[in-house]
Coordinates of C-alpha atoms in Angstrom, one line a residue:
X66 CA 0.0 0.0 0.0
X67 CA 1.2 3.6 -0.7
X68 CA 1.9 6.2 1.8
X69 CA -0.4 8.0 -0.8
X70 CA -3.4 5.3 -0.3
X71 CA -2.7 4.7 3.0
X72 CA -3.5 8.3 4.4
X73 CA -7.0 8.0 1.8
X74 CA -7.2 5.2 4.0
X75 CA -6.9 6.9 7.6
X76 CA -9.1 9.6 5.8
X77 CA -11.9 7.2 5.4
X78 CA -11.6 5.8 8.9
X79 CA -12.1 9.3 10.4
X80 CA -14.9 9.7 7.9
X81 CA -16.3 6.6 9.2
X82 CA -16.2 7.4 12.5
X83 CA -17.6 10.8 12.2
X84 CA -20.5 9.4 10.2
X85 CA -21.1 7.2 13.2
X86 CA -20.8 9.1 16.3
X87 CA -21.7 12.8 15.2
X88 CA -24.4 11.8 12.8
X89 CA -25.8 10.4 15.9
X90 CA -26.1 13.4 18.2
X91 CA -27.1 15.2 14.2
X92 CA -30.2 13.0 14.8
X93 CA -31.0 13.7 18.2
X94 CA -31.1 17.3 17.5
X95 CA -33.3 15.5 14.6
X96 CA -35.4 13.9 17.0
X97 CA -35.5 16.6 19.4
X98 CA -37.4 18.9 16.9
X99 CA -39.7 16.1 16.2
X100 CA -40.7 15.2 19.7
X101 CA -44.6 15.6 19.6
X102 CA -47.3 13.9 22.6
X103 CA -48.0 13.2 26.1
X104 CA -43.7 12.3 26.4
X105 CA -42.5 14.9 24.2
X106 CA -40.5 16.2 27.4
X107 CA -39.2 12.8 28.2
X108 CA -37.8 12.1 24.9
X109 CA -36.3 15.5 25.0
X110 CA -34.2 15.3 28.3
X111 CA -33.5 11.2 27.3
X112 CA -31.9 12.8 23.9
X113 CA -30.2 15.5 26.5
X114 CA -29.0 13.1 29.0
X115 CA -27.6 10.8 25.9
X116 CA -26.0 13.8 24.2
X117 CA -24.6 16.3 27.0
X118 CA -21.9 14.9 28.3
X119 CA -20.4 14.0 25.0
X120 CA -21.6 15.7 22.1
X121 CA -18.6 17.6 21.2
X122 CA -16.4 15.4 21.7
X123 CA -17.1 13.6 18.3
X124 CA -15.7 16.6 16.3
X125 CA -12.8 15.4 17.1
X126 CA -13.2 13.1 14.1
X127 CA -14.2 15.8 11.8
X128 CA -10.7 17.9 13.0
X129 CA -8.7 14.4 12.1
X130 CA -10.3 14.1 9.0
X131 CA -9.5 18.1 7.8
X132 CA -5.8 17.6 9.0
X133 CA -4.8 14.7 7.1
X134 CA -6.5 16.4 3.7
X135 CA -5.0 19.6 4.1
X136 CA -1.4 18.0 4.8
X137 CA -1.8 14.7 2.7
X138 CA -4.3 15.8 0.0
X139 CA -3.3 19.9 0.0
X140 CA -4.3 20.3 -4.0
X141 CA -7.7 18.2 -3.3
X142 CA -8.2 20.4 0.1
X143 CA -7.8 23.8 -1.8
X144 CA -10.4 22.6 -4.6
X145 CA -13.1 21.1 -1.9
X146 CA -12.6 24.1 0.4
X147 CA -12.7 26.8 -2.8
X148 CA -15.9 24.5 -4.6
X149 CA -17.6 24.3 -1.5
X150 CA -16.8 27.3 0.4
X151 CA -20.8 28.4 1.1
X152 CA -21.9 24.8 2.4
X153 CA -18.7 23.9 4.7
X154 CA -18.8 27.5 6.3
X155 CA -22.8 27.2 6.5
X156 CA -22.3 23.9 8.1
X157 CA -19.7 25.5 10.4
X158 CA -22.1 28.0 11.6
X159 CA -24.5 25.3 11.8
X160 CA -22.2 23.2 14.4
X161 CA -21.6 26.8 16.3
X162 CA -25.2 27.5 16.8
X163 CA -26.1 24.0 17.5
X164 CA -23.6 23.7 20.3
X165 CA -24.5 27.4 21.8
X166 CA -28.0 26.4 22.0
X167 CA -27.9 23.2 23.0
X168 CA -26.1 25.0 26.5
X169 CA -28.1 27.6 26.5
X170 CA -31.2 26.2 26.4
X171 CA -30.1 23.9 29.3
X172 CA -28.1 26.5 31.3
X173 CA -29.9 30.5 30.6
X174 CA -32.4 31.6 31.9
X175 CA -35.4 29.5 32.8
X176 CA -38.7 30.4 31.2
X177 CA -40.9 28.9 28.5
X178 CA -39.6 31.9 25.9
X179 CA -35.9 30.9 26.1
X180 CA -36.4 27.3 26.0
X181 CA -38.3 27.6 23.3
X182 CA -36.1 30.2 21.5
X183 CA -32.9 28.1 21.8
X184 CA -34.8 24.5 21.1
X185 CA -35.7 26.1 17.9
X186 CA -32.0 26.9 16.9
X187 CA -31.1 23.3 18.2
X188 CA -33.4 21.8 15.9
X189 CA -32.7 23.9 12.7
X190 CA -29.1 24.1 13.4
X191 CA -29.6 19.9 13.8
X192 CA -31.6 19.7 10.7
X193 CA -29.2 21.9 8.5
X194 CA -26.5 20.8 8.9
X195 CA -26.4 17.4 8.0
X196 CA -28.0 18.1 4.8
X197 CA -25.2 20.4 3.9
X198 CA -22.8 17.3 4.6
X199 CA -24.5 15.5 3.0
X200 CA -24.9 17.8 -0.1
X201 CA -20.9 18.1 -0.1
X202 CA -20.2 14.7 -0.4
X203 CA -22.7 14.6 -3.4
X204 CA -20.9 17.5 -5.2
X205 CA -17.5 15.3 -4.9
X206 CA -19.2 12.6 -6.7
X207 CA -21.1 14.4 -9.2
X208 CA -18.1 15.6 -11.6
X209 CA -19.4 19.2 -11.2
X210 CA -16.4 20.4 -9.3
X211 CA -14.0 20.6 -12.5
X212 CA -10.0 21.5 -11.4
X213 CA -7.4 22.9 -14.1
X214 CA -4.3 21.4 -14.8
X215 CA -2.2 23.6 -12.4
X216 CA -5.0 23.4 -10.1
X217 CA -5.2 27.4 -10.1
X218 CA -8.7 27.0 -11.8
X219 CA -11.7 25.6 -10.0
X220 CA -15.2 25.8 -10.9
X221 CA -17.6 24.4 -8.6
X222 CA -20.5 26.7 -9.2
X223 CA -23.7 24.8 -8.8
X224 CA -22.3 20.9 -7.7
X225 CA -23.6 21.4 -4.0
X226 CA -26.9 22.0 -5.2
X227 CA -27.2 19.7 -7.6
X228 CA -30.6 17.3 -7.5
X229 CA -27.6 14.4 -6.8
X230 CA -26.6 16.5 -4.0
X231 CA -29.8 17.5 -2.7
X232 CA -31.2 14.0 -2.2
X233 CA -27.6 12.7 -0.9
X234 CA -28.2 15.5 2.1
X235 CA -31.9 14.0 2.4
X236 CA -30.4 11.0 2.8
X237 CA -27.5 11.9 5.7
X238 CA -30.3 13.8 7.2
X239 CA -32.6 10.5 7.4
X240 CA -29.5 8.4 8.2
X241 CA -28.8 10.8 11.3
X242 CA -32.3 10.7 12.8
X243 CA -32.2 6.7 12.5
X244 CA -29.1 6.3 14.2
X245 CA -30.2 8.7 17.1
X246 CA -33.6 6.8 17.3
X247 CA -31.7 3.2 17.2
X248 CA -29.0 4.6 20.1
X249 CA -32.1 5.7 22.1
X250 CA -33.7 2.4 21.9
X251 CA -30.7 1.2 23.7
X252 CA -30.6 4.2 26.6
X253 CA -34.0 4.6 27.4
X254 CA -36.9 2.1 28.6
X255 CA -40.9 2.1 29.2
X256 CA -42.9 3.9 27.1
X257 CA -39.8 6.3 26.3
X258 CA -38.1 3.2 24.8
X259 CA -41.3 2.6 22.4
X260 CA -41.4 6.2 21.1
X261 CA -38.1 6.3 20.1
X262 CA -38.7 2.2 18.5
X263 CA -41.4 3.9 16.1
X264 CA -39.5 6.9 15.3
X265 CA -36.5 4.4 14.5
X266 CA -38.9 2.1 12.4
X267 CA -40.7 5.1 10.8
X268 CA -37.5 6.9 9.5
X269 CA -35.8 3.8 8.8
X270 CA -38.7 4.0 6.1
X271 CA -38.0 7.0 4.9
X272 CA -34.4 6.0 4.7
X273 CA -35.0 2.8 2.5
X274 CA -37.6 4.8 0.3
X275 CA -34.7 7.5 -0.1
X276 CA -32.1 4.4 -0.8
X277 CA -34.9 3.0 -3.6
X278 CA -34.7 6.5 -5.2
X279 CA -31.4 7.3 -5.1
X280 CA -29.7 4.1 -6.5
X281 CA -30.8 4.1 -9.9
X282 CA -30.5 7.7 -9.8
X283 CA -26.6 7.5 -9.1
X284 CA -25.9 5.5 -12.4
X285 CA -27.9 8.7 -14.2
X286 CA -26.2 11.7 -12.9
X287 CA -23.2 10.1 -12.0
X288 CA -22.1 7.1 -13.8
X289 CA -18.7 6.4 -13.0
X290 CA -19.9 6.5 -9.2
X291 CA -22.4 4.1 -10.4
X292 CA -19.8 2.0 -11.6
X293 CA -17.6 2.3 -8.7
X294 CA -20.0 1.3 -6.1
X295 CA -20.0 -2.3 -8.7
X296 CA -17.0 -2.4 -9.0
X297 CA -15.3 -5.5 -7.5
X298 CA -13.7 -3.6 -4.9
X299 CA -16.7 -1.6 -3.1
X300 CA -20.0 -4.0 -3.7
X301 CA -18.7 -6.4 -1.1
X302 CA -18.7 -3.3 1.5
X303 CA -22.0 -2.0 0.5
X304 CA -23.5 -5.9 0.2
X305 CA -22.6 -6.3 3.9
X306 CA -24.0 -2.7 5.0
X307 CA -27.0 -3.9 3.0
X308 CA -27.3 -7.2 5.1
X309 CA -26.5 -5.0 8.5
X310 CA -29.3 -2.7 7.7
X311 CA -31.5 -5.5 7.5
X312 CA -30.1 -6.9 10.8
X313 CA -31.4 -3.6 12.3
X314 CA -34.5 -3.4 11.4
X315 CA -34.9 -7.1 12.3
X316 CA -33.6 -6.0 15.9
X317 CA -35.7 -3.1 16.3
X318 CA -38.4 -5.1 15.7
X319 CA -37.9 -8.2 17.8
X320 CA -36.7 -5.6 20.5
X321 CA -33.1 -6.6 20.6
X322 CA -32.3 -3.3 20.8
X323 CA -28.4 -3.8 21.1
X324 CA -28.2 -5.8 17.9
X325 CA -30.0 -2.8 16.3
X326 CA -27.4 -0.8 17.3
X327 CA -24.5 -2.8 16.6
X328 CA -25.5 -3.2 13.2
X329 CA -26.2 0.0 12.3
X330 CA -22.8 1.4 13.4
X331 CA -21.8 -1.4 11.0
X332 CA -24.3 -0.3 8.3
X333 CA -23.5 3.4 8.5
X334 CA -19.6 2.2 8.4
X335 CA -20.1 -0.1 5.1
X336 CA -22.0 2.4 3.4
X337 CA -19.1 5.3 3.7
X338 CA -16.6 2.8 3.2
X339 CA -18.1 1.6 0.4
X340 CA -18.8 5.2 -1.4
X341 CA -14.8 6.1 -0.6
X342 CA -13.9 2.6 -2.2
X343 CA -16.3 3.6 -5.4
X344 CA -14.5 6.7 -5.5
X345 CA -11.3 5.3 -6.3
X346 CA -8.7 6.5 -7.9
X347 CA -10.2 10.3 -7.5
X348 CA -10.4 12.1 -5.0
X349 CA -12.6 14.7 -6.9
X350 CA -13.8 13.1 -10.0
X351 CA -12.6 14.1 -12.7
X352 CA -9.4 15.9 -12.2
X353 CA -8.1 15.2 -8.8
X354 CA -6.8 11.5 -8.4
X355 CA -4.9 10.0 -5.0
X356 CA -1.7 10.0 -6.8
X357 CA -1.9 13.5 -8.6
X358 CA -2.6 15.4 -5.5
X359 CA -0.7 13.8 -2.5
X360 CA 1.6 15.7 -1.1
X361 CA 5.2 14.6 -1.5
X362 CA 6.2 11.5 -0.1
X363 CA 8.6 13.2 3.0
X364 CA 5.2 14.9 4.3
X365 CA 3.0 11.9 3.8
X366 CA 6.0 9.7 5.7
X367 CA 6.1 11.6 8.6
X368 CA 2.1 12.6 9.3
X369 CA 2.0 8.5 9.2
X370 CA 4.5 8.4 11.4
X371 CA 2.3 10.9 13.7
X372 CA -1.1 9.4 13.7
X373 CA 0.1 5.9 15.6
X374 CA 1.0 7.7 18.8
X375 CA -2.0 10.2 18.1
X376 CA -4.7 7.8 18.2
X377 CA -3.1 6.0 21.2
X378 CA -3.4 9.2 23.1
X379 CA -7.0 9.9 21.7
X380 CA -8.4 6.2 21.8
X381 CA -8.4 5.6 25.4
X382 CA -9.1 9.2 26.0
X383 CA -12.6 9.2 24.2
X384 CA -13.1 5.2 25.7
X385 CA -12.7 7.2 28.8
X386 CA -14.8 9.9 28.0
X387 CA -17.8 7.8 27.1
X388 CA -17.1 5.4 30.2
X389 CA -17.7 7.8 33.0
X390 CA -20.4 9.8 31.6
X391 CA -22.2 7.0 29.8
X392 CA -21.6 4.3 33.0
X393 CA -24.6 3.9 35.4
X394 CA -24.2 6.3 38.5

């Protein structure tokens, strides 16, 4: 394996994990605009109590993920962050605002007005942002973001919005609200427990509708991504997210809630593996391959060399993290 293909590689495990844990607390902000009923207050301080003491935490992943591209990738970084300058700094202020009221609302002042005020920047920040994600991962795929020769020339005007793009970011957003619903299944019980149980089973709908449409889609507006998700390469990845997202929905409704979660953290995993495998050899198709925009082989040697000792530090740290605040008191 290169160093080249090797830091793709630690790039898609950041992704990966990412995906996994913030699309998560994503969907409880999801969920938390949604609550409606009798236990719309319960399911709102069970999505709290899940998300409080950790939800920043998993941007951690999202800061791995930027370093290796701008230092491994720094001619693919310069066209993504040019391209997509509006959606990455809207999702920016999206994280921002859904952090700051997330606090608030649980730390200013008491009242009906301000809890109401900062719920509804929660839940719109929550909703947003995802969908711009999501949208950004669709331009990369779409072949809209074109890149000169030199790499002095980019044109990225309309690939975030694409249609492609649009439905990709409907489809992180229904991805987010399943995993939070599936995780809640797990941290809750009673009748708490069977909200959250339909709201997994009722977006996990929605998510396999959105799947139905967007498949046939892919090999229309973007064919080489159509053939890279066949290729031999990614379909084993996607074929056993397929069979984990079935496992899930089989253990949400047998009420095993743990194997619901288990495979969807596998699911989720599979199906960003998979789309990173499909992309192969770009980086941005058409113009900005692995090879063509790595940065020279001294810099990719030593970030390696940095990440080992990295992770050991951060690993346990975030085990840690999640073991005290997520352990029964």
């Amino acid at each position: 394996m290169t160093p080249a293909l090797l830091m793709a590689a630690l790039v898609a495990l950041g992704l990966c994990a990412y995906g996994v844990l913030a699309g998560a607390d994503f969907g409880g902000g999801i969920l938390d605009a949604l609550a409606r009923g009798p236990r719309r207050d319960a399911q709102r301080d069970a999505i709290a109590r899940a998300m409080g003491p950790v939800w920043e935490a998993n941007h951690v992943w999202l800061i791995f993920v930027i370093v290796l591209l701008f230092t491994g990738f720094p001619r693919a970084f310069y066209a993504l962050v040019e391209a997509l300058f509006v959606p990455l700094h809207l999702a920016l202020v999206g994280i921002t605002l859904r952090g700051g009221a997330f606090v608030f609302r649980a730390y200013g002042p008491p009242g009906p007005t301000s809890l109401r005020r900062w719920g509804r920047v929660f839940g719109i920040a929550s909703v947003v942002t995802p969908v711009l994600l999501g949208m950004c991962l669709g331009a990369v795929s779409s072949g809209h973001i074109r890149v000169s020769p030199d790499g002095e020339r980019i044109d990225g005007a309309g690939a975030w919005h694409s249609p492609l793009a649009l439905v990709i970011g409907l489809f992180a957003l229904s991805l987010c609200a399943y995993l939070a619903a599936v995780f809640l299944t797990v941290e809750t019980d009673g009748e708490v427990r069977d909200d959250f149980r339909r709201h997994a089973l009722e977006v996990g709908t929605v998510v396999v509708a959105l799947s139905a449409a967007l498949i046939p889609w892919v090999f229309v507006a973007a064919p080489q991504l159509g053939a890279g998700l066949l290729s031999a390469r990614a379909l084993p990845v996607l074929l056993v997210g397929a069979l984990a997202a079935l496992a899930s929905g089989y253990g949400l409704y047998r009420r095993r809630f743990r194997l619901a979660r288990a495979a969807t953290v596998v699911q989720v995993t599979c199906l960003l593996s998979g789309w990173a495998l499909a992309q192969l050899p770009y980086l941005i198709y058409p113009d900005v391959t692995l090879a063509g925009s790595a940065a020279p082989a001294a810099t990719l040697t030593a970030v390696l060399w940095t990440v080992p000792p990295g992770l050991a530090l951060l690993l346990p740290s975030l085990w840690w993290l999640f073991r005290v605040f997520k352990s029964a008191p």
